């Protein structure tokens, strides 16, 4: 942003976090969740920072969501309530998972018996019980059981095995990234699939204590999916240009900026900065978000680069 100038003695590129905006974003999300009877268990992948996690917890977040063992080990330093939202596979990962402090109420999301069985055996051998959330595919097509029958079978196995306990279900509707006002039919489809899943569990006598969903593009419409008990919206802590494009954030909510320096203006009409895809990310955001740059005050007008 043009009003931010890196002091001469700071090497760029460097990330700049606006903590006042982080606090305001955390408060708004926590307030929204509590107004709708939801808890907020933010995914920490966007910040991986104890300082930011503390702000989320102080604002009212109920525990944290992580995707890697390293994230779990670090975040256990600030919370006793962790959801590992990625299937832990392999002896080394299971060993690290079971080495997390006993005080941590640990939950793991998974979608197959091949992940569940070794997890249960490893937990039982440590005399520990790990919570299981069965992941359900709601249309993203990445992970998740594909039918109510699979869901019930895996939930039942989690209830029956030593070392694990069935705690509920998890889904991530990461395919819903269109403008907020165009999300209605997609959210209705998620609501329909969730109702079918919950109905199947109820008929099988399996009670999900946790129904975990949510994302940042759908953040303020989470209440349109009945049955959820918690949202894991994560990148909303900083928001980003995709959030602007979707309409879930305003420019003044963006809390993370990369300070860069113009290093060449040799070619007329061009300014080259020291923050390209190697310093940032090659991840494309799709939609009308084509570059990393935004001219302050010019909203969505993209700069190529
Ligand atoms: C399983 C899961 N939950 C939650 C999130 C958070 O999504 P968002 O950053 O859109 O809030 C992600 C993001 O990748 C995810 O993979």
Short mmCIF file of C-alpha atoms and ligand atoms in Angstrom, two decimals:
data_model
loop_
_atom_site.label_atom_id
_atom_site.label_comp_id
_atom_site.label_asym_id
_atom_site.label_seq_id
_atom_site.Cartn_x
_atom_site.Cartn_y
_atom_site.Cartn_z
CA UNK A 1 0.00 0.00 0.00
CA UNK A 2 1.34 3.39 -0.91
CA UNK A 3 1.10 4.85 2.59
CA UNK A 4 3.39 2.11 3.91
CA UNK A 5 7.04 2.68 3.20
CA UNK A 6 9.61 0.20 4.44
CA UNK A 7 12.32 1.95 6.44
CA UNK A 8 15.71 1.91 4.76
CA UNK A 9 17.16 -0.63 7.18
CA UNK A 10 14.46 -3.22 6.50
CA UNK A 11 15.06 -5.70 3.71
CA UNK A 12 12.14 -6.22 1.41
CA UNK A 13 10.06 -8.14 0.53
CA UNK A 14 8.65 -8.42 4.02
CA UNK A 15 5.18 -9.17 5.35
CA UNK A 16 3.41 -6.42 7.27
CA UNK A 17 0.53 -7.34 9.58
CA UNK A 18 -1.90 -4.66 10.73
CA UNK A 19 -2.71 -5.96 14.23
CA UNK A 20 -5.60 -3.54 14.77
CA UNK A 21 -7.29 -4.97 11.69
CA UNK A 22 -6.48 -8.54 12.77
CA UNK A 23 -8.16 -7.87 16.13
CA UNK A 24 -11.19 -6.26 14.46
CA UNK A 25 -11.54 -9.16 11.99
CA UNK A 26 -11.28 -11.71 14.79
CA UNK A 27 -13.92 -9.88 16.84
CA UNK A 28 -16.34 -9.65 13.90
CA UNK A 29 -16.05 -13.33 13.04
CA UNK A 30 -16.37 -14.44 16.67
CA UNK A 31 -19.41 -12.15 17.15
CA UNK A 32 -21.05 -13.41 13.96
CA UNK A 33 -20.52 -17.02 15.03
CA UNK A 34 -21.88 -16.51 18.52
CA UNK A 35 -24.90 -14.56 17.20
CA UNK A 36 -25.81 -17.63 15.13
CA UNK A 37 -25.13 -20.20 17.83
CA UNK A 38 -21.93 -21.39 16.13
CA UNK A 39 -18.47 -21.80 17.57
CA UNK A 40 -15.40 -20.63 15.65
CA UNK A 41 -12.44 -22.95 15.32
CA UNK A 42 -10.21 -21.02 12.90
CA UNK A 43 -7.88 -22.84 10.54
CA UNK A 44 -4.44 -21.39 11.31
CA UNK A 45 -2.85 -22.17 7.94
CA UNK A 46 -2.92 -18.51 6.86
CA UNK A 47 -0.89 -17.20 9.79
CA UNK A 48 0.89 -20.13 11.53
CA UNK A 49 1.57 -17.65 14.31
CA UNK A 50 1.12 -18.03 18.06
CA UNK A 51 0.58 -14.29 18.43
CA UNK A 52 -2.28 -14.28 15.91
CA UNK A 53 -3.74 -17.49 17.35
CA UNK A 54 -3.80 -15.83 20.79
CA UNK A 55 -5.76 -12.92 19.33
CA UNK A 56 -8.29 -15.35 17.82
CA UNK A 57 -8.67 -17.24 21.10
CA UNK A 58 -9.01 -14.00 23.07
CA UNK A 59 -11.75 -12.88 20.66
CA UNK A 60 -13.70 -16.05 21.43
CA UNK A 61 -12.43 -18.79 19.11
CA UNK A 62 -13.06 -22.26 20.50
CA UNK A 63 -9.83 -24.06 19.85
CA UNK A 64 -7.89 -24.15 16.59
CA UNK A 65 -7.76 -26.13 13.37
CA UNK A 66 -4.44 -27.32 11.94
CA UNK A 67 -3.37 -29.33 8.91
CA UNK A 68 0.13 -30.55 9.81
CA UNK A 69 1.82 -32.15 12.80
CA UNK A 70 4.18 -29.20 13.09
CA UNK A 71 1.21 -26.83 13.27
CA UNK A 72 -0.40 -29.06 15.92
CA UNK A 73 2.78 -29.17 18.02
CA UNK A 74 3.17 -25.39 17.92
CA UNK A 75 -0.50 -24.52 18.47
CA UNK A 76 -0.77 -26.90 21.44
CA UNK A 77 1.20 -24.16 23.17
CA UNK A 78 -1.84 -21.86 23.20
CA UNK A 79 -4.89 -24.14 23.24
CA UNK A 80 -6.13 -27.40 24.72
CA UNK A 81 -8.58 -27.94 21.87
CA UNK A 82 -7.21 -28.96 18.48
CA UNK A 83 -8.72 -30.30 15.28
CA UNK A 84 -6.30 -31.87 12.85
CA UNK A 85 -8.18 -31.37 9.59
CA UNK A 86 -5.98 -33.63 7.51
CA UNK A 87 -5.65 -37.43 7.69
CA UNK A 88 -2.45 -38.42 9.54
CA UNK A 89 -0.89 -41.33 7.67
CA UNK A 90 2.27 -43.20 8.62
CA UNK A 91 3.94 -44.29 11.85
CA UNK A 92 5.99 -41.16 12.31
CA UNK A 93 2.98 -38.86 12.07
CA UNK A 94 0.94 -41.04 14.42
CA UNK A 95 3.79 -41.03 16.93
CA UNK A 96 3.96 -37.24 16.82
CA UNK A 97 0.18 -36.96 17.10
CA UNK A 98 0.10 -39.17 20.19
CA UNK A 99 3.01 -37.26 21.68
CA UNK A 100 0.89 -34.09 21.88
CA UNK A 101 0.23 -33.10 25.51
CA UNK A 102 -2.45 -35.19 27.24
CA UNK A 103 -4.36 -32.03 28.17
CA UNK A 104 -5.16 -31.44 24.47
CA UNK A 105 -8.65 -32.54 23.45
CA UNK A 106 -7.52 -33.92 20.12
CA UNK A 107 -9.78 -34.49 17.14
CA UNK A 108 -8.78 -35.82 13.74
CA UNK A 109 -10.73 -35.62 10.48
CA UNK A 110 -10.46 -38.63 8.18
CA UNK A 111 -12.43 -40.44 5.53
CA UNK A 112 -11.38 -44.10 5.53
CA UNK A 113 -10.91 -47.13 7.69
CA UNK A 114 -7.32 -47.39 6.40
CA UNK A 115 -6.51 -44.18 8.26
CA UNK A 116 -8.80 -44.86 11.20
CA UNK A 117 -7.52 -48.35 12.09
CA UNK A 118 -3.81 -47.51 12.59
CA UNK A 119 -4.78 -44.30 14.40
CA UNK A 120 -7.01 -46.26 16.79
CA UNK A 121 -4.35 -48.92 17.41
CA UNK A 122 -1.64 -46.34 18.04
CA UNK A 123 -3.90 -44.31 20.38
CA UNK A 124 -4.99 -47.44 22.27
CA UNK A 125 -1.36 -48.42 22.80
CA UNK A 126 -0.84 -45.00 24.42
CA UNK A 127 -3.99 -45.45 26.54
CA UNK A 128 -5.43 -42.40 24.89
CA UNK A 129 -8.70 -41.66 23.07
CA UNK A 130 -8.58 -39.50 19.96
CA UNK A 131 -11.79 -37.89 18.68
CA UNK A 132 -12.78 -38.66 15.11
CA UNK A 133 -14.67 -36.39 12.74
CA UNK A 134 -15.66 -38.23 9.59
CA UNK A 135 -14.99 -35.99 6.61
CA UNK A 136 -17.82 -35.74 4.10
CA UNK A 137 -17.33 -34.46 0.54
CA UNK A 138 -19.82 -31.66 -0.07
CA UNK A 139 -18.83 -31.04 -3.68
CA UNK A 140 -15.17 -29.97 -3.60
CA UNK A 141 -14.08 -33.43 -4.73
CA UNK A 142 -10.85 -33.47 -2.74
CA UNK A 143 -11.38 -35.74 0.27
CA UNK A 144 -14.41 -37.03 2.15
CA UNK A 145 -16.75 -40.02 2.13
CA UNK A 146 -19.04 -40.08 -0.87
CA UNK A 147 -22.28 -41.48 0.54
CA UNK A 148 -24.38 -41.60 3.73
CA UNK A 149 -23.71 -45.36 3.85
CA UNK A 150 -19.93 -44.83 3.94
CA UNK A 151 -20.39 -42.11 6.55
CA UNK A 152 -22.44 -44.35 8.84
CA UNK A 153 -20.03 -47.30 8.43
CA UNK A 154 -16.99 -45.20 9.33
CA UNK A 155 -18.76 -43.41 12.18
CA UNK A 156 -19.81 -46.77 13.57
CA UNK A 157 -16.27 -48.10 13.31
CA UNK A 158 -14.99 -45.01 15.15
CA UNK A 159 -17.59 -45.63 17.88
CA UNK A 160 -16.67 -49.27 18.24
CA UNK A 161 -12.87 -49.20 18.17
CA UNK A 162 -10.68 -48.70 21.21
CA UNK A 163 -8.40 -45.67 21.06
CA UNK A 164 -10.86 -43.47 19.15
CA UNK A 165 -14.30 -41.95 19.71
CA UNK A 166 -16.80 -40.75 17.13
CA UNK A 167 -17.23 -37.01 17.78
CA UNK A 168 -18.93 -35.82 14.59
CA UNK A 169 -18.43 -34.82 10.97
CA UNK A 170 -16.41 -32.29 9.05
CA UNK A 171 -16.72 -30.81 5.57
CA UNK A 172 -15.02 -28.07 3.59
CA UNK A 173 -17.02 -26.51 0.76
CA UNK A 174 -13.96 -24.93 -0.84
CA UNK A 175 -15.61 -24.99 -4.27
CA UNK A 176 -17.94 -22.13 -3.27
CA UNK A 177 -15.86 -19.09 -4.23
CA UNK A 178 -18.22 -17.08 -6.39
CA UNK A 179 -19.62 -13.67 -5.37
CA UNK A 180 -21.60 -13.83 -2.14
CA UNK A 181 -24.92 -13.06 -3.81
CA UNK A 182 -24.43 -15.97 -6.23
CA UNK A 183 -23.76 -18.56 -3.52
CA UNK A 184 -27.41 -19.30 -2.65
CA UNK A 185 -27.98 -22.43 -4.74
CA UNK A 186 -24.55 -23.87 -3.82
CA UNK A 187 -25.16 -23.35 -0.11
CA UNK A 188 -28.63 -24.89 -0.51
CA UNK A 189 -26.97 -27.97 -2.03
CA UNK A 190 -24.54 -28.20 0.90
CA UNK A 191 -27.48 -27.83 3.30
CA UNK A 192 -29.33 -30.61 1.47
CA UNK A 193 -26.32 -32.98 1.59
CA UNK A 194 -25.71 -32.17 5.24
CA UNK A 195 -29.35 -32.86 6.15
CA UNK A 196 -29.09 -36.25 4.41
CA UNK A 197 -25.86 -37.03 6.29
CA UNK A 198 -27.29 -36.01 9.67
CA UNK A 199 -30.47 -37.96 9.01
CA UNK A 200 -28.48 -41.11 8.16
CA UNK A 201 -26.47 -40.78 11.39
CA UNK A 202 -29.58 -40.26 13.46
CA UNK A 203 -31.26 -43.32 11.98
CA UNK A 204 -28.13 -45.30 12.84
CA UNK A 205 -28.25 -44.02 16.43
CA UNK A 206 -24.96 -42.11 16.03
CA UNK A 207 -24.95 -38.64 17.55
CA UNK A 208 -22.49 -36.07 16.11
CA UNK A 209 -21.49 -33.67 18.85
CA UNK A 210 -19.50 -31.56 16.34
CA UNK A 211 -20.60 -30.61 12.81
CA UNK A 212 -17.69 -28.61 11.47
CA UNK A 213 -17.88 -26.56 8.26
CA UNK A 214 -17.36 -23.02 7.05
CA UNK A 215 -14.89 -21.13 4.88
CA UNK A 216 -14.01 -17.51 4.28
CA UNK A 217 -15.86 -17.01 0.96
CA UNK A 218 -19.07 -18.28 2.64
CA UNK A 219 -18.29 -16.76 6.03
CA UNK A 220 -21.23 -14.40 6.56
CA UNK A 221 -23.71 -16.91 5.12
CA UNK A 222 -22.67 -19.84 7.31
CA UNK A 223 -26.03 -19.70 9.10
CA UNK A 224 -27.74 -20.70 5.82
CA UNK A 225 -26.48 -24.27 6.36
CA UNK A 226 -28.56 -25.60 9.26
CA UNK A 227 -27.02 -28.26 11.47
CA UNK A 228 -23.48 -26.89 11.60
CA UNK A 229 -22.14 -26.39 15.11
CA UNK A 230 -18.84 -24.71 14.20
CA UNK A 231 -17.06 -22.84 11.41
CA UNK A 232 -13.35 -23.11 10.64
CA UNK A 233 -13.05 -19.93 8.53
CA UNK A 234 -9.36 -19.11 8.56
CA UNK A 235 -8.08 -16.65 5.96
CA UNK A 236 -10.69 -14.16 7.26
CA UNK A 237 -8.12 -13.22 9.89
CA UNK A 238 -6.29 -11.19 7.23
CA UNK A 239 -8.78 -11.42 4.36
CA UNK A 240 -7.32 -11.04 0.87
CA UNK A 241 -8.11 -9.91 -2.64
CA UNK A 242 -10.28 -12.94 -3.23
CA UNK A 243 -12.35 -11.94 -0.20
CA UNK A 244 -12.75 -8.48 -1.76
CA UNK A 245 -13.83 -10.01 -5.07
CA UNK A 246 -16.31 -12.33 -3.35
CA UNK A 247 -17.65 -9.42 -1.30
CA UNK A 248 -16.95 -10.74 2.20
CA UNK A 249 -14.41 -8.04 3.04
CA UNK A 250 -13.78 -4.34 2.43
CA UNK A 251 -10.45 -2.82 1.55
CA UNK A 252 -10.12 -1.52 5.09
CA UNK A 253 -10.36 -5.10 6.45
CA UNK A 254 -7.23 -6.34 4.61
CA UNK A 255 -4.67 -6.95 7.33
CA UNK A 256 -1.66 -8.39 5.52
CA UNK A 257 0.49 -6.46 3.06
CA UNK A 258 3.82 -7.33 1.51
CA UNK A 259 6.16 -4.36 1.51
CA UNK A 260 8.27 -4.33 -1.65
CA UNK A 261 10.84 -2.02 -3.20
CA UNK A 262 10.94 -0.81 -6.78
CA UNK A 263 14.27 -2.16 -8.06
CA UNK A 264 14.10 -1.17 -11.73
CA UNK A 265 12.33 1.36 -13.92
CA UNK A 266 14.65 0.87 -16.91
CA UNK A 267 11.86 -0.15 -19.28
CA UNK A 268 9.54 2.79 -19.94
CA UNK A 269 6.11 2.29 -18.37
CA UNK A 270 7.32 -0.48 -16.07
CA UNK A 271 8.31 -0.67 -12.44
CA UNK A 272 9.84 -3.94 -11.26
CA UNK A 273 9.52 -4.79 -7.57
CA UNK A 274 11.39 -7.36 -5.49
CA UNK A 275 8.26 -9.39 -4.73
CA UNK A 276 7.31 -11.77 -7.52
CA UNK A 277 5.92 -15.27 -7.53
CA UNK A 278 9.09 -16.76 -6.04
CA UNK A 279 8.84 -14.53 -2.98
CA UNK A 280 5.06 -14.76 -2.74
CA UNK A 281 3.22 -17.81 -4.08
CA UNK A 282 2.45 -19.36 -7.40
CA UNK A 283 -1.02 -20.20 -6.15
CA UNK A 284 -3.61 -18.72 -8.44
CA UNK A 285 -6.77 -17.41 -6.82
CA UNK A 286 -8.95 -17.59 -9.94
CA UNK A 287 -11.97 -15.38 -10.60
CA UNK A 288 -11.05 -11.80 -11.34
CA UNK A 289 -8.04 -11.91 -9.01
CA UNK A 290 -5.17 -12.16 -11.46
CA UNK A 291 -2.24 -10.61 -9.66
CA UNK A 292 -0.88 -9.92 -6.20
CA UNK A 293 -0.96 -6.18 -6.60
CA UNK A 294 -3.68 -3.73 -5.78
CA UNK A 295 -3.50 0.02 -6.11
CA UNK A 296 -4.70 1.46 -2.83
CA UNK A 297 -8.10 3.05 -3.20
CA UNK A 298 -8.64 1.41 -6.59
CA UNK A 299 -10.44 -1.64 -5.19
CA UNK A 300 -10.39 -4.55 -7.57
CA UNK A 301 -8.54 -2.88 -10.42
CA UNK A 302 -5.78 -5.39 -11.10
CA UNK A 303 -2.26 -4.52 -12.03
CA UNK A 304 -0.61 -7.08 -14.18
CA UNK A 305 2.58 -8.41 -12.74
C1 LIG B 1 -10.16 -28.29 5.73
C2 LIG B 1 -10.14 -26.80 5.72
N1 LIG B 1 -10.86 -26.13 6.63
C3 LIG B 1 -10.86 -24.78 6.68
C4 LIG B 1 -10.13 -24.03 5.78
C5 LIG B 1 -10.16 -22.52 5.86
O1 LIG B 1 -10.72 -21.97 4.72
P1 LIG B 1 -10.74 -20.40 4.51
O2 LIG B 1 -9.34 -19.96 4.45
O3 LIG B 1 -11.50 -20.20 3.23
O4 LIG B 1 -11.43 -19.79 5.65
C6 LIG B 1 -9.35 -24.70 4.81
C7 LIG B 1 -8.56 -23.95 3.84
O5 LIG B 1 -7.88 -24.45 2.97
C8 LIG B 1 -9.36 -26.12 4.78
O6 LIG B 1 -8.63 -26.81 3.87
#
